Structures are given as structure tokens and as C-alpha cells.
Short mmCIF file of C-alpha atoms and ligand atoms in Angstrom, two decimals:
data_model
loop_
_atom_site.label_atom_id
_atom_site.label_comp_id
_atom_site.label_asym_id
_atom_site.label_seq_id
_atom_site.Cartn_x
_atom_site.Cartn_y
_atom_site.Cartn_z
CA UNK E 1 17.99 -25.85 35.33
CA UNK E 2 15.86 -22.97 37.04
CA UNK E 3 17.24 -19.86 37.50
CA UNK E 4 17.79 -18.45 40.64
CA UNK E 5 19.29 -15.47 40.24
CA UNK E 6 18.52 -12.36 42.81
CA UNK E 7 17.69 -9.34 40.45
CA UNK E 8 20.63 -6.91 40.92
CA UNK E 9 18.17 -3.34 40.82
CA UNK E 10 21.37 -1.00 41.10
CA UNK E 11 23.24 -2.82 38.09
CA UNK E 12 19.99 -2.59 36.76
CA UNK E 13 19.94 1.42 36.98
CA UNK E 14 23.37 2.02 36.26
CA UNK E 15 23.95 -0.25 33.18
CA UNK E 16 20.85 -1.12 31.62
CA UNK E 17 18.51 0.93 28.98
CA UNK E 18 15.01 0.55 29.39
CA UNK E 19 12.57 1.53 26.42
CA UNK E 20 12.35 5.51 26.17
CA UNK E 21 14.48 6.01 29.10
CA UNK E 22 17.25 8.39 30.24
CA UNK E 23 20.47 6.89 31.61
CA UNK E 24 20.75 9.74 34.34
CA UNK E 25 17.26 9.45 35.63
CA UNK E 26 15.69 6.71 34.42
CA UNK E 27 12.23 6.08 35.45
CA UNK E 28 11.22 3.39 38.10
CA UNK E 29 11.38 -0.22 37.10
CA UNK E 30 9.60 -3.14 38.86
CA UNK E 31 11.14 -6.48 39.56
CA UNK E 32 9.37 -8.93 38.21
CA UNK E 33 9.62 -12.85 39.77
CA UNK E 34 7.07 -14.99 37.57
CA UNK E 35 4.08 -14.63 35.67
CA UNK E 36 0.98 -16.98 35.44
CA UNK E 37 -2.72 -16.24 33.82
CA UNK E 38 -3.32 -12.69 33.87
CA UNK E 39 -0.99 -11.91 36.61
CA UNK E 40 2.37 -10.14 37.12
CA UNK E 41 4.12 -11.45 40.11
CA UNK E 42 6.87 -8.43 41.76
CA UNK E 43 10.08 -10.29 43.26
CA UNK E 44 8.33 -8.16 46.24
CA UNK E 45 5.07 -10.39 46.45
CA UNK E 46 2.65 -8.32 44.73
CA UNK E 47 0.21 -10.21 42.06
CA UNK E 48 -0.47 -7.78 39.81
CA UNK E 49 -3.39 -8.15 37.31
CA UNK E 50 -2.33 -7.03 34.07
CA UNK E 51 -3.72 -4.91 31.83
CA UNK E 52 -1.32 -4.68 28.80
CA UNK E 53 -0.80 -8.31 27.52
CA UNK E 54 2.85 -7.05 27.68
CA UNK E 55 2.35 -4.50 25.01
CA UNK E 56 -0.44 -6.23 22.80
CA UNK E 57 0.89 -9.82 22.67
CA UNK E 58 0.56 -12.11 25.54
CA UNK E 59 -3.13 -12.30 24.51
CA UNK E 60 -3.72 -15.82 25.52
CA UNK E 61 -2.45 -14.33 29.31
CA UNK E 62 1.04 -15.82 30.46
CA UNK E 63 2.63 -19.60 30.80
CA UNK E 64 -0.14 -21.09 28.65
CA UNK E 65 0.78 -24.84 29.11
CA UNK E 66 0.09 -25.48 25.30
CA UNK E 67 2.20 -22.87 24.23
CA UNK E 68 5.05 -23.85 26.87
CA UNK E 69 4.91 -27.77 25.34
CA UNK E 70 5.04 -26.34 21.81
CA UNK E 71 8.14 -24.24 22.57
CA UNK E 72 9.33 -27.09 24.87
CA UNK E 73 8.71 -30.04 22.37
CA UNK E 74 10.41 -28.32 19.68
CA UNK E 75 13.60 -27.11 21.62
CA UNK E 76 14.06 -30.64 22.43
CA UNK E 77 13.69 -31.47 18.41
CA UNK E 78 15.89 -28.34 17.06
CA UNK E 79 15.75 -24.85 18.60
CA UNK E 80 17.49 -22.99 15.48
CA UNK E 81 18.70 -23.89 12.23
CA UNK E 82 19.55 -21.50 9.19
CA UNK E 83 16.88 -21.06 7.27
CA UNK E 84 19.26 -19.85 4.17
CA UNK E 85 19.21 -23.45 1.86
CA UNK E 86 17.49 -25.29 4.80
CA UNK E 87 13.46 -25.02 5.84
CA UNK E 88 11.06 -27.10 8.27
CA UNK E 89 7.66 -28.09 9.46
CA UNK E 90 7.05 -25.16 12.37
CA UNK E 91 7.77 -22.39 9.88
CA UNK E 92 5.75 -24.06 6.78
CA UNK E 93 3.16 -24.83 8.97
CA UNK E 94 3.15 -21.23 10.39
CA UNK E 95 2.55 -19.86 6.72
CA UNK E 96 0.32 -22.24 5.96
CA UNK E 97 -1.67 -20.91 8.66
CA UNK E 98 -1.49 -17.24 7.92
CA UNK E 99 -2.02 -17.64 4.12
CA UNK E 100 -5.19 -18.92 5.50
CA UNK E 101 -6.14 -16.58 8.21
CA UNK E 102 -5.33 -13.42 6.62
CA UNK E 103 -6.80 -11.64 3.11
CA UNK E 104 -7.32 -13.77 0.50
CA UNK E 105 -4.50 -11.89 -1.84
CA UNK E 106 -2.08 -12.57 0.74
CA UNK E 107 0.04 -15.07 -0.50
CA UNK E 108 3.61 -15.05 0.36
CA UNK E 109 5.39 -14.59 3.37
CA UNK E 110 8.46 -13.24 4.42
CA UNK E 111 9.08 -14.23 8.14
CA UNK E 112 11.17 -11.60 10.01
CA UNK E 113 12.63 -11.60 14.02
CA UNK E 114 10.40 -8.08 15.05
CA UNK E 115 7.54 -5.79 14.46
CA UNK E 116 10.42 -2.95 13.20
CA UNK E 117 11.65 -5.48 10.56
CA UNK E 118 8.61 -6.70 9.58
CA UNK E 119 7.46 -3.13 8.41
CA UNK E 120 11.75 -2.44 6.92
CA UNK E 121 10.86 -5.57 4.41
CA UNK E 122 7.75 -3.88 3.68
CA UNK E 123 9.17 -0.77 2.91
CA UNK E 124 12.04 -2.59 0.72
CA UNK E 125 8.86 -4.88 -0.86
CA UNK E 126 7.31 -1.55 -2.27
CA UNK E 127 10.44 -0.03 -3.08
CA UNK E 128 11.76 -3.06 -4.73
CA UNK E 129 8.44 -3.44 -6.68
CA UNK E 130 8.29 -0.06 -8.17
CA UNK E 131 11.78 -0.42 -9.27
CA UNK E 132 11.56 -3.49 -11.31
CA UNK E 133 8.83 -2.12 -12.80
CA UNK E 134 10.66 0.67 -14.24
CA UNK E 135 9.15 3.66 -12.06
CA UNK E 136 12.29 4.95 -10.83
CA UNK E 137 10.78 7.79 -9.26
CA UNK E 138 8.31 6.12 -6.63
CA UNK E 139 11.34 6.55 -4.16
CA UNK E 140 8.41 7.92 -0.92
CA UNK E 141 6.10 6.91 1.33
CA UNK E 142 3.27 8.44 2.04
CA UNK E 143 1.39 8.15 5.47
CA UNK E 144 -0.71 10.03 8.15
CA UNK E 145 1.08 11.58 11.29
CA UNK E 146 0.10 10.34 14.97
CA UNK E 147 1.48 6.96 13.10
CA UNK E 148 3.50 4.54 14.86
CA UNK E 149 5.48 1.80 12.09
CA UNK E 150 8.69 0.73 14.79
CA UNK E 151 11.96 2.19 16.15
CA UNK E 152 14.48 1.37 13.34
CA UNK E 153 15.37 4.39 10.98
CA UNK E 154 13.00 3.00 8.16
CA UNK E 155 10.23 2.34 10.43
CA UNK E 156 10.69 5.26 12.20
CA UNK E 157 10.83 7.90 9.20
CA UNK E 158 6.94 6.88 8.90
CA UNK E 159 6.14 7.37 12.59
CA UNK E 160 4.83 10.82 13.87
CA UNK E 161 7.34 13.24 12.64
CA UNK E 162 6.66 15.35 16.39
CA UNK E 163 6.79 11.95 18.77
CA UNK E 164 9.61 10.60 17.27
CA UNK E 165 11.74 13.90 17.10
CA UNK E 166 12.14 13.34 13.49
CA UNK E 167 14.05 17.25 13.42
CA UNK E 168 16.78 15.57 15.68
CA UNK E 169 17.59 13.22 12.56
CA UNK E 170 17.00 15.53 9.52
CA UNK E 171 19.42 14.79 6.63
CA UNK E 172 19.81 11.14 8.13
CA UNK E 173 15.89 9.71 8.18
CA UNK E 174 14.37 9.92 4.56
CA UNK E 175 11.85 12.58 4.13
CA UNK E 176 8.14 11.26 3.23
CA UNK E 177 4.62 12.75 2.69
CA UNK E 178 2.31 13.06 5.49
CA UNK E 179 -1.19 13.49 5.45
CA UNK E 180 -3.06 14.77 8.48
CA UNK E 181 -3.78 11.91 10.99
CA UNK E 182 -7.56 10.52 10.17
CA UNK E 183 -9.74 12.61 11.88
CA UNK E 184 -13.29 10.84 11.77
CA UNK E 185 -13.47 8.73 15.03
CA UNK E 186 -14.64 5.26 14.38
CA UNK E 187 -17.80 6.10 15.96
CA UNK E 188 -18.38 8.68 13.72
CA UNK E 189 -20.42 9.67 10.59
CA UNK E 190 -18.03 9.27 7.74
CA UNK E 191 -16.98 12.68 6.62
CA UNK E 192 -16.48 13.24 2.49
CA UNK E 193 -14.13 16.36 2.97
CA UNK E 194 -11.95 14.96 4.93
CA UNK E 195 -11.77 11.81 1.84
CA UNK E 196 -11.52 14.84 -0.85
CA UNK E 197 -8.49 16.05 0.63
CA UNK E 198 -6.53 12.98 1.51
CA UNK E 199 -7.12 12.60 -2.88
CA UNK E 200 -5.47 15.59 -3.24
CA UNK E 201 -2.51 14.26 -1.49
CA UNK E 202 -2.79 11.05 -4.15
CA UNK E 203 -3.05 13.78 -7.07
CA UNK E 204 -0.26 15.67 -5.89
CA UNK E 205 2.17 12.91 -4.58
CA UNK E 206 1.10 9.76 -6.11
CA UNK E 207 4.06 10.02 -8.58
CA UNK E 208 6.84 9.74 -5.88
CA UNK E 209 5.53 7.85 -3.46
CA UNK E 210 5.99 3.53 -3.67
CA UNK E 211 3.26 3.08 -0.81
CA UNK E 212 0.76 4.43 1.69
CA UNK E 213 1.19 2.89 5.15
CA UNK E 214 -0.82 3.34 8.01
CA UNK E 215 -1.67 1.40 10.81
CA UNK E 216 -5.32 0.10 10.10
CA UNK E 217 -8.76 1.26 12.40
CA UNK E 218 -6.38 2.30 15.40
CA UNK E 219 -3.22 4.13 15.90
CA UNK E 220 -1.65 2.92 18.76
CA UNK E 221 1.09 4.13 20.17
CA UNK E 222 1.05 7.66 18.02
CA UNK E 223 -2.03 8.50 20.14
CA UNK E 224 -4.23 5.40 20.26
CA UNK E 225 -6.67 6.76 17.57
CA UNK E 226 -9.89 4.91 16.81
CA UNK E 227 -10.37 6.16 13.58
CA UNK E 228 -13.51 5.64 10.94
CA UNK E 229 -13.32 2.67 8.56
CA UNK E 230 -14.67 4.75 5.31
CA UNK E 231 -10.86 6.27 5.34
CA UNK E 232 -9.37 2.69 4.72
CA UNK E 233 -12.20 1.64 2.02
CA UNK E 234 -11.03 5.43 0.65
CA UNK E 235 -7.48 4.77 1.08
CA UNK E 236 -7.69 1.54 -0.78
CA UNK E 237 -9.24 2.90 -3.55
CA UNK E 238 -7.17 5.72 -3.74
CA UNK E 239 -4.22 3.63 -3.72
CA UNK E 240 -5.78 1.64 -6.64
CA UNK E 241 -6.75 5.01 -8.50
CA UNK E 242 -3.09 6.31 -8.29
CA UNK E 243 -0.54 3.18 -8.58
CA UNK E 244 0.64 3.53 -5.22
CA UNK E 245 0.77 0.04 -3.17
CA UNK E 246 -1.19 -0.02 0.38
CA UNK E 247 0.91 -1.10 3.28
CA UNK E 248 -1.15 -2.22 6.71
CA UNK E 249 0.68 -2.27 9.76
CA UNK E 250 -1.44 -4.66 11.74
CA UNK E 251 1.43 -5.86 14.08
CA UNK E 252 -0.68 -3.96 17.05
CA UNK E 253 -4.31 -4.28 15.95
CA UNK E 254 -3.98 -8.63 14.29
CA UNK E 255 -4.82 -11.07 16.15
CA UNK E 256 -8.55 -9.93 16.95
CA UNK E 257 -7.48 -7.18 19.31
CA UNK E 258 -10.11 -4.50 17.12
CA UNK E 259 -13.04 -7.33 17.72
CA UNK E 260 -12.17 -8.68 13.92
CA UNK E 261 -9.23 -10.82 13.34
CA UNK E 262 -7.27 -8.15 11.33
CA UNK E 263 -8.66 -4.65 11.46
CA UNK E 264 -8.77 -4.28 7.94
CA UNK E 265 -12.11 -6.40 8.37
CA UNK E 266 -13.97 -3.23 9.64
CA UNK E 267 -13.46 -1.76 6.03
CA UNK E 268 -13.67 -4.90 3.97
CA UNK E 269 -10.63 -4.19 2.47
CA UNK E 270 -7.07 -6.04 1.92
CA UNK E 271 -3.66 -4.62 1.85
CA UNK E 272 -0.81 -5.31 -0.71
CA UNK E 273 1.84 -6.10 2.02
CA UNK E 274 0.49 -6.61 5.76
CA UNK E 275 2.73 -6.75 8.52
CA UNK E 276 2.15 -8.69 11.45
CA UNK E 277 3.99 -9.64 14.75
CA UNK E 278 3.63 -9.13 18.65
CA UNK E 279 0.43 -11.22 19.77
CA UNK E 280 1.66 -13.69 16.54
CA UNK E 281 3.38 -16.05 19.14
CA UNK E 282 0.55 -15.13 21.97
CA UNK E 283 3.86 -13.26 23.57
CA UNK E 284 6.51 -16.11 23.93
CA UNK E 285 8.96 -15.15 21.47
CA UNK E 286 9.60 -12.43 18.83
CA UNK E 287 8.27 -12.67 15.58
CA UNK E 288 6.98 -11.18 12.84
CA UNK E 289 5.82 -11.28 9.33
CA UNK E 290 5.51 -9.56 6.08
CA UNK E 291 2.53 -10.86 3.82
CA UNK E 292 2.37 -9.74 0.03
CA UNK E 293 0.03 -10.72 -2.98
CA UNK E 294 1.12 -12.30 -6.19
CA UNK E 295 1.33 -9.44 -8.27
CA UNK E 296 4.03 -7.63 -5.95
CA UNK E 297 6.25 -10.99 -5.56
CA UNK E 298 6.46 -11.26 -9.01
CA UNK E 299 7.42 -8.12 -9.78
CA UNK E 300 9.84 -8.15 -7.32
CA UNK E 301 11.07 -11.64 -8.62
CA UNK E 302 10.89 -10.56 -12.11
CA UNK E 303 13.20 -7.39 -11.61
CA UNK E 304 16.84 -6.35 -12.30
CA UNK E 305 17.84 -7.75 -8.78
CA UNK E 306 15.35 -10.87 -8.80
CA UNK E 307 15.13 -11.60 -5.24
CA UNK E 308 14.29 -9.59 -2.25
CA UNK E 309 17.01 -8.27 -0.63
CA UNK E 310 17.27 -9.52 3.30
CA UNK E 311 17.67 -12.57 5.72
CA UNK E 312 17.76 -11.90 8.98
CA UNK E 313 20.19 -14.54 10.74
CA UNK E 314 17.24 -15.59 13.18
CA UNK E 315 14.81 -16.06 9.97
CA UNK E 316 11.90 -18.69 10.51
CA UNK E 317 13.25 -19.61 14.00
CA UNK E 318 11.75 -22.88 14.81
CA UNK E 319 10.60 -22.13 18.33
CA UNK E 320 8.56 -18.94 17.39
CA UNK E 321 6.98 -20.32 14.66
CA UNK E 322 5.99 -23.45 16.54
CA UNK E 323 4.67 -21.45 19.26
CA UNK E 324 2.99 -19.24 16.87
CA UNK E 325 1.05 -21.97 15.27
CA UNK E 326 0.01 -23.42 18.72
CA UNK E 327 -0.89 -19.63 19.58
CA UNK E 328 -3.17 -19.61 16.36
CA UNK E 329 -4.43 -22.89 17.25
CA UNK E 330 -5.71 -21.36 20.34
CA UNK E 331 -7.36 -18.28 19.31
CA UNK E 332 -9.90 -20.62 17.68
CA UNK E 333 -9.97 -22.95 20.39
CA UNK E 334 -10.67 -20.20 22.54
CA UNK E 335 -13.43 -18.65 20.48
CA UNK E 336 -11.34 -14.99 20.81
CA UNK E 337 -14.30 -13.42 19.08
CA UNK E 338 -15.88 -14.29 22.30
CA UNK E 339 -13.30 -13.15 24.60
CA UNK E 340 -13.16 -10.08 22.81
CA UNK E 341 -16.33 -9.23 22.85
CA UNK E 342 -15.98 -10.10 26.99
CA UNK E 343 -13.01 -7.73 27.31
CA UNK E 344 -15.18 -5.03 25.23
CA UNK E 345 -18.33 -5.72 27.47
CA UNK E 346 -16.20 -5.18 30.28
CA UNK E 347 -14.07 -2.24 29.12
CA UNK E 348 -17.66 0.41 29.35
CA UNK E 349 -17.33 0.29 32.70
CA UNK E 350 -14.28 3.25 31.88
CA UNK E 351 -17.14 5.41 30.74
CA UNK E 352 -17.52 6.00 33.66
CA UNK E 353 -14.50 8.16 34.12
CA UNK E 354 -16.49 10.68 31.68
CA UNK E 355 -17.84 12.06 34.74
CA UNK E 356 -14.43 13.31 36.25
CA UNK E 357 -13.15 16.94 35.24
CA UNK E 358 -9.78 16.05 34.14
CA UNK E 359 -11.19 13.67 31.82
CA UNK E 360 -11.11 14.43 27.95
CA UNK E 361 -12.86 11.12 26.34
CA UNK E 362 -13.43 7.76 26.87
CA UNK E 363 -13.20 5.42 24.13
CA UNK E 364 -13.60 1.56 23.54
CA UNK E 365 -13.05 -0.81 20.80
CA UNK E 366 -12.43 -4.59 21.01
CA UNK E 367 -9.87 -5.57 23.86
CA UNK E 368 -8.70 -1.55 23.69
CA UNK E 369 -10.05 0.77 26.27
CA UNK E 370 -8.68 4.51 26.24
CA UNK E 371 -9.01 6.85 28.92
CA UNK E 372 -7.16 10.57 27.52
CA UNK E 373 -6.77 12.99 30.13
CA UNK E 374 -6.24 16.90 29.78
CA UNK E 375 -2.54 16.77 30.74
CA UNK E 376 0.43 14.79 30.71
CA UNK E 377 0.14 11.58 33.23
CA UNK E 378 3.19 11.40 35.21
CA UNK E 379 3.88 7.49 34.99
CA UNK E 380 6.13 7.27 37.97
CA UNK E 381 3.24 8.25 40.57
CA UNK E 382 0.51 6.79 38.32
CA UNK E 383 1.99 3.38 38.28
CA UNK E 384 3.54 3.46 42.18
CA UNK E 385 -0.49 4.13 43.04
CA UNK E 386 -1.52 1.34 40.31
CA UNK E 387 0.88 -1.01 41.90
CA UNK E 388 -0.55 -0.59 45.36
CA UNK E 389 -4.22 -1.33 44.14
CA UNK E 390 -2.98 -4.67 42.39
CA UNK E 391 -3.04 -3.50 38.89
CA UNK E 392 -0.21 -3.23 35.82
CA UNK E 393 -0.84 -0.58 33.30
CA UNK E 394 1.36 1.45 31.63
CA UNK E 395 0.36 5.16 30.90
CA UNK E 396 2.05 7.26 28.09
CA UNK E 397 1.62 11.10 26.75
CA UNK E 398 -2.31 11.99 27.97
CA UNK E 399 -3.78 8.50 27.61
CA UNK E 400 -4.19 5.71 30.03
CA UNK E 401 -5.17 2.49 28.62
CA UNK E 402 -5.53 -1.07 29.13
CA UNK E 403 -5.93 -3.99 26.50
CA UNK E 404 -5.60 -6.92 29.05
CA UNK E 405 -5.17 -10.51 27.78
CA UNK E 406 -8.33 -12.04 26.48
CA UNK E 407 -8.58 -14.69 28.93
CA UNK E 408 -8.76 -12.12 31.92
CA UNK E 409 -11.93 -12.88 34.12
CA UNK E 410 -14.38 -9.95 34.33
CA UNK E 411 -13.78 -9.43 37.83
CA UNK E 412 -10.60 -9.01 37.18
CA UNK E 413 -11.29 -6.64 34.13
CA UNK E 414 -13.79 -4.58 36.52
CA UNK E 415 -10.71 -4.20 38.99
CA UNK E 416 -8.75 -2.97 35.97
CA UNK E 417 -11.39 -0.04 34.78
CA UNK E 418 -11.56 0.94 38.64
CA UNK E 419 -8.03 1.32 39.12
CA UNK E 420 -8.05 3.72 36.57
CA UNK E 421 -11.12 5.92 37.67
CA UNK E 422 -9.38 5.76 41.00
CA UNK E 423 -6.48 7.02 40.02
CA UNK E 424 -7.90 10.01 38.11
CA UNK E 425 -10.35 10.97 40.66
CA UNK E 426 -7.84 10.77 43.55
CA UNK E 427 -5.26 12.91 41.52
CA UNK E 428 -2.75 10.21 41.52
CA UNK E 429 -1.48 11.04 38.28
C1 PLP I 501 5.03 -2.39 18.18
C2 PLP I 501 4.77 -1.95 16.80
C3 PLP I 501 5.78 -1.97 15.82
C4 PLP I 501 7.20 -2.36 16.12
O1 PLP I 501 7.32 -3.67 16.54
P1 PLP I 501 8.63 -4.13 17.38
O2 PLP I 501 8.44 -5.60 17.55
O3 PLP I 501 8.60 -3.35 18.64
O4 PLP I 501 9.80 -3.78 16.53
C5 PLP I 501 5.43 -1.58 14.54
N1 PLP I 501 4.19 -1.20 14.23
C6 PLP I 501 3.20 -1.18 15.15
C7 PLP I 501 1.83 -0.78 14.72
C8 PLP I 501 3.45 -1.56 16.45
O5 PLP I 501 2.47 -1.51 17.37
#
């Protein structure tokens, strides 16, 4: 059966919560009919182009038929089933694959219903490690500010401290260590101070603190940082050095978004837990994951409590994991280090926004292209003009950027970059 419901836009505005929205005076939101390719159809006949893959994950663009038969095929074979007691093919096969596509030391999996939960088993992983261990006192975290880690209380006591108005949930939200966001851009000459005095964080904190996370080669959505891969190979060391376990939030940057399937390939390096999710199931379903070595899963398993300590009801869902493997399937079928390297090609033409006054910097990296401006971009009268030259991105804070789907045609792409130097230069922000 197709649905054919009319989209009710005042129930929508008095009843429903958007993401980061006020109930009074919520911002503008856009019907949306269908989607197909790279395009976002408006119940009002616009085709916009789009040029966020839905937040990071519908990377393979939108109604992919292979990834509509797997999800299809395998809700006409069994659409849920408990995965306490009971397991199945789409969910072995899934870890199979990411055993295999991710670091070497990655060897168990912990399959989780969002990006949020993916980085709370994390958190519980190093916790839990530490503890059966007998280092009751690694109780922290430590991480660097302008991080983003999910909206849940765990996740979000390791985001930014400013953009996620920690001080409006002091005594609740557990209090961690932050180190000064990583300041070397990518592009950058590594910088040794900056690595001396993230180790005196280690010396200082190293003894209560379970795990460093961080988002690897680019925070996203604490400020879409690009930031230099010597801090990672320093990071890893450190955490070697001083017995604290390194957590990688790749659950924006896997996937090849970076121009490397998983970031951490810029540094050479491999985490002890890596979290995953978003363009896992090319943007079909939620999912996520939670990888750990060995060593961890054994001392977890070989603690007071013996087992980790969650199971979400939705656990291994058979639908996401099928789609995720066809999604998998495809990156290689699509040679994504290709498409990246399209979507990166195309991307430059933003530089050319460097030219415009309000303009602060232009930067690209992989499917990722960042235009910050020098004040705050109001979004409703960004995206009304966006709309009305055939484009969908999203602003936030001072940055307007696009990482479209890696199967978006360049002339599309080129449409994308000029929307935005439009925009800018005709004030429409
Ligand atoms: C989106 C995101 C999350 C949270 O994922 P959800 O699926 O929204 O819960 C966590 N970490 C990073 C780096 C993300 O980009």
C-alpha cells in the first residue's frame, strides 16, 4: 500500500519537535513528497539537488534500487526478531564485513540502533574495561572541545561544553577533561607545542580518565574542523604512553567521506573502540556500531560483571543490517574512492567564495566542503533563497557546507558551490 497522505503543515508546527527547534517559533520546515538520485522533491514541485546526503548518510544518493531489494527481500523473509538468544545471516554477515573493512585490531562488534548509542556503549566499553581491571579510579573522559559525540546525556557530556549548554545541566551531566580543540588545520605544518601540551593533559589526567575520544581528522558538527593528522598519530601514542584507551567517533567521517575509508587512515593509526553509524546503511535505516579489539573484550568479559551491560530492544535489526551490507557492497562497486575524489575535484570551485568580504575561509577535504562566514547565517532566509535556486543545504552557527552524496553529477555539484557563492555575495544570509 502507498501512502497518500496530504502533509498536515499546521499539525506539523503545533505538535511536532524538529531537531534544535523551539516549540513557539520554530523555524521553517519544507514538505518533502519523494526523493530519487540526488534530488529532494517539495510536496510543492521543487527538485531540489541535495547537498547534505541527509546529514552524512545517504551517500549512495536516495532510492538506490539495490538497497530498496535488500530491505525489500528481507522484510518479506523477517523484518525483526530479538536478537537476545536468537541471531541471523544479515547481522553476521554485516560484522563479517566490518571486521574486514575497518582496523585490523577491530574485532568485535556490538551493533546498536543510533550514532548516540553507539558512542554510550563506547563509553560503558572503557568504563567497564578499566573496572575489571582493578583501576577504580579511571571514572573520566578526556576529549577536545568543538567535539560533537551525540545528543544523549553520555554522548553529550563529551560534546562542546559551550554548544551544548553543558552549564544548563551541571550536577546532572558528568564532568570530564577537555583539552583545547586541535588547532593545526589539516593543511598545516604539524606543530610540536601544540603535541607538548596536549601530554601535559595525559601527565596530569591520565590517572582518572578511562578514554580519550575525539572525532578523528574532522569535527563536524562542533565547528566542522579539518584538523592535522600528526595530533591523532600523537594522541595514539599518548594514549599508549599513559593507559588510557582511544575512542574514534567515526560515525560522521566512515564510510570514505575524508577521501579514506575511515579517517583514522590519514594518521595510520587504529582506535581501541570505533564507533560507526549514519552512511553505515547508505541512509535507509538507523544503525550503528561499536567496534573493540581483543584485549578490551576480554577484559570486559573477564571482569566482576562478565558481560557488557546493554541490549537495545531493536539490536541487530535484520533490515538495517541487510541494507548495510548491500550499502557496503556498493561502495566498492562504486569505486567511492573515485567518487570522492569527484566530489573533492568539484568542491574547489567554493574557493572561490575567498574573494567575497564576508568570507572567513574556505576549506575542502574529501566529499566535505566548508564555507565559514564572519557572522551568524540566518538559516531561515539562507535556505528560502537556496530553495528558490534548486539547491538543499543546511547552514548552522558561521559555516555553510555541503557534503552531497557521492553519486551527484558534477554539474550538479557546480550548481551546489554556486548556490552558495550566490548566496553570500547577494547578502542572502
Ligand atoms: C551524528 C553524530 C553522532 C550521533 O549520531 P545519532 O545517530 O544522531 O545519534 C555522534 N557522533 C558524531 C561524530 C556524529 O556526527
Amino acid at each position: 500500500m502507498s501512502n497518500n497522505y496530504s502533509i498536515d503543515l499546521d499539525f506539523d508546527k503545533n505538535h511536532i519537535w524538529h531537531p534544535y527547534t523551539s516549540m513557539i517559533d520554530p523555524l521553517p520546515v519544507y514538505p518533502v513528497a519523494r526523493t530519487f538520485d540526488n534530488r529532494i522533491v517539495l510536496e510543492t514541485g521543487e527538485e531540489l539537488i541535495d547537498g547534505m546526503a541527509s546529514w552524512w548518510s545517504a551517500i549512495h544518493g536516495y532510492g538506490h534500487p539495490k538497497l530498496i531489494a535488500a530491505i525489500q527481500q528481507q522484510a518479506a523473509k523477517m523484518s525483526h526478531v530479538m536478537f537476545g538468544g536468537l541471531t541471523h545471516a544479515p547481522a553476521v554477515e554485516l560484522c563479517k564485513k566490518l571486521v574486514a573493512i575497518t582496523p585490523s585490531p577491530l574485532q568485535k562488534v556490538f551493533l546498536a540502533d543510533s550514532g548516540s548509542v553507539a558512542v554510550e556503549v563506547a563509553i560503558k566499553m572503557a568504563l567497564q574495561f578499566w573496572l575489571s581491571r582493578g583501576f577504580h579510579h579511571k571514572r573520566k573522559l578526556m576529549t577536545a572541545k568543538k567535539g560533537y559525540h551525540g545528543d544523549t546525556f553520555a554522548a553529550m557530556s563529551v560534546c562542546d561544553p559551550v554548544n551544548s549548554m553543558h552549564s544548563m545541566y551541571q550536577g546532572f551531566l558528568p564532568e570530564h577533561v577537555f583539552v583545547p580543540a586541535p588547532q593545526t588545520s589539516f593543511f598545516a605544518q604539524p606543530n610540536e607545542l601544540e603535541l607538548l601540551q596536549l601530554r601535559e593533559y595525559f601527565v596530569t589526567h591520565h590517572h582518572e580518565c578511562a578514554a580519550f575520544i575525539i572525532e578523528p581528522i574532522v569535527q563536524n558538527a562542533g565547528g566542522m574542523n579539518f584538523y592535522h593528522p600528526s595530533y591523532l598519530k600523537a594522541l595514539r601514542d599518548l594514549c599508549d604512553e599513559f593507559e588510557v584507551l582511544l575512542i574514534l567517533d567515526e560515525i560522521a567521517t566512515g564510510f570514505g567521506r575524508t577521501g579514506t575509508l575511515f579517517a583514522s587512515e590519514h594518521a595510520d593509526i587504529s582506535p581501541d573502540i570505533l564507533c560507526i553509524g549514519k552512511a553505515l546503511t547508505g541512509g535507509m535505516m538507523t544503525l550503528s556500531a561499536t567496534l573493540t579489539t581483543d584485549q578490551v573484550a576480554l577484559g570486559i568479559s573477564q571482569g566482576e560483571a562478565k558481560v557488557l551491560m546493554h541490549g537495545p530492544t531493536f539490536m541487530g535489526n535484520p533490515l538495517a543490517c541487510n541494507v548495510a551490507c548491500a550499502s557496503i557492497d556498493l561502495l566498492v562497486e562504486n569505486d567511492w574512492q573515485t567518487q570522492v575524489t569527484a566530489l573533492a575535484d568539484g568542491l574547489q570551485a567554493l574557493q572561490a567564495c575567498q574573494t567575497l568580504d564576508a568570507v572567513k575561509n574556505v576549506r575542502v577535504l574529501g566529499g566535505i566542503g566548508v564555507v565559514e562566514v564572519n557572522r551568524q547565517v540566518n538559516v531561515a532566509k539562507i535556505q528560502a533563497y537556496f530553495i528558490k535556486l534548486g539547491v538543499w543545504i543546511r547552514p548552522f552557527g558561521k559555516l555553510i557546507y555541503i557534503m552531497p552524496p557521492y553519486t551527484t553529477p558534477t554539474a550538479d555539484l557546480a550548481l551546489l558551490c554556486e548556490a552558495v557563492f550566490k548566496a553570500i555575495a547577494a547578502d542572502e544570509f
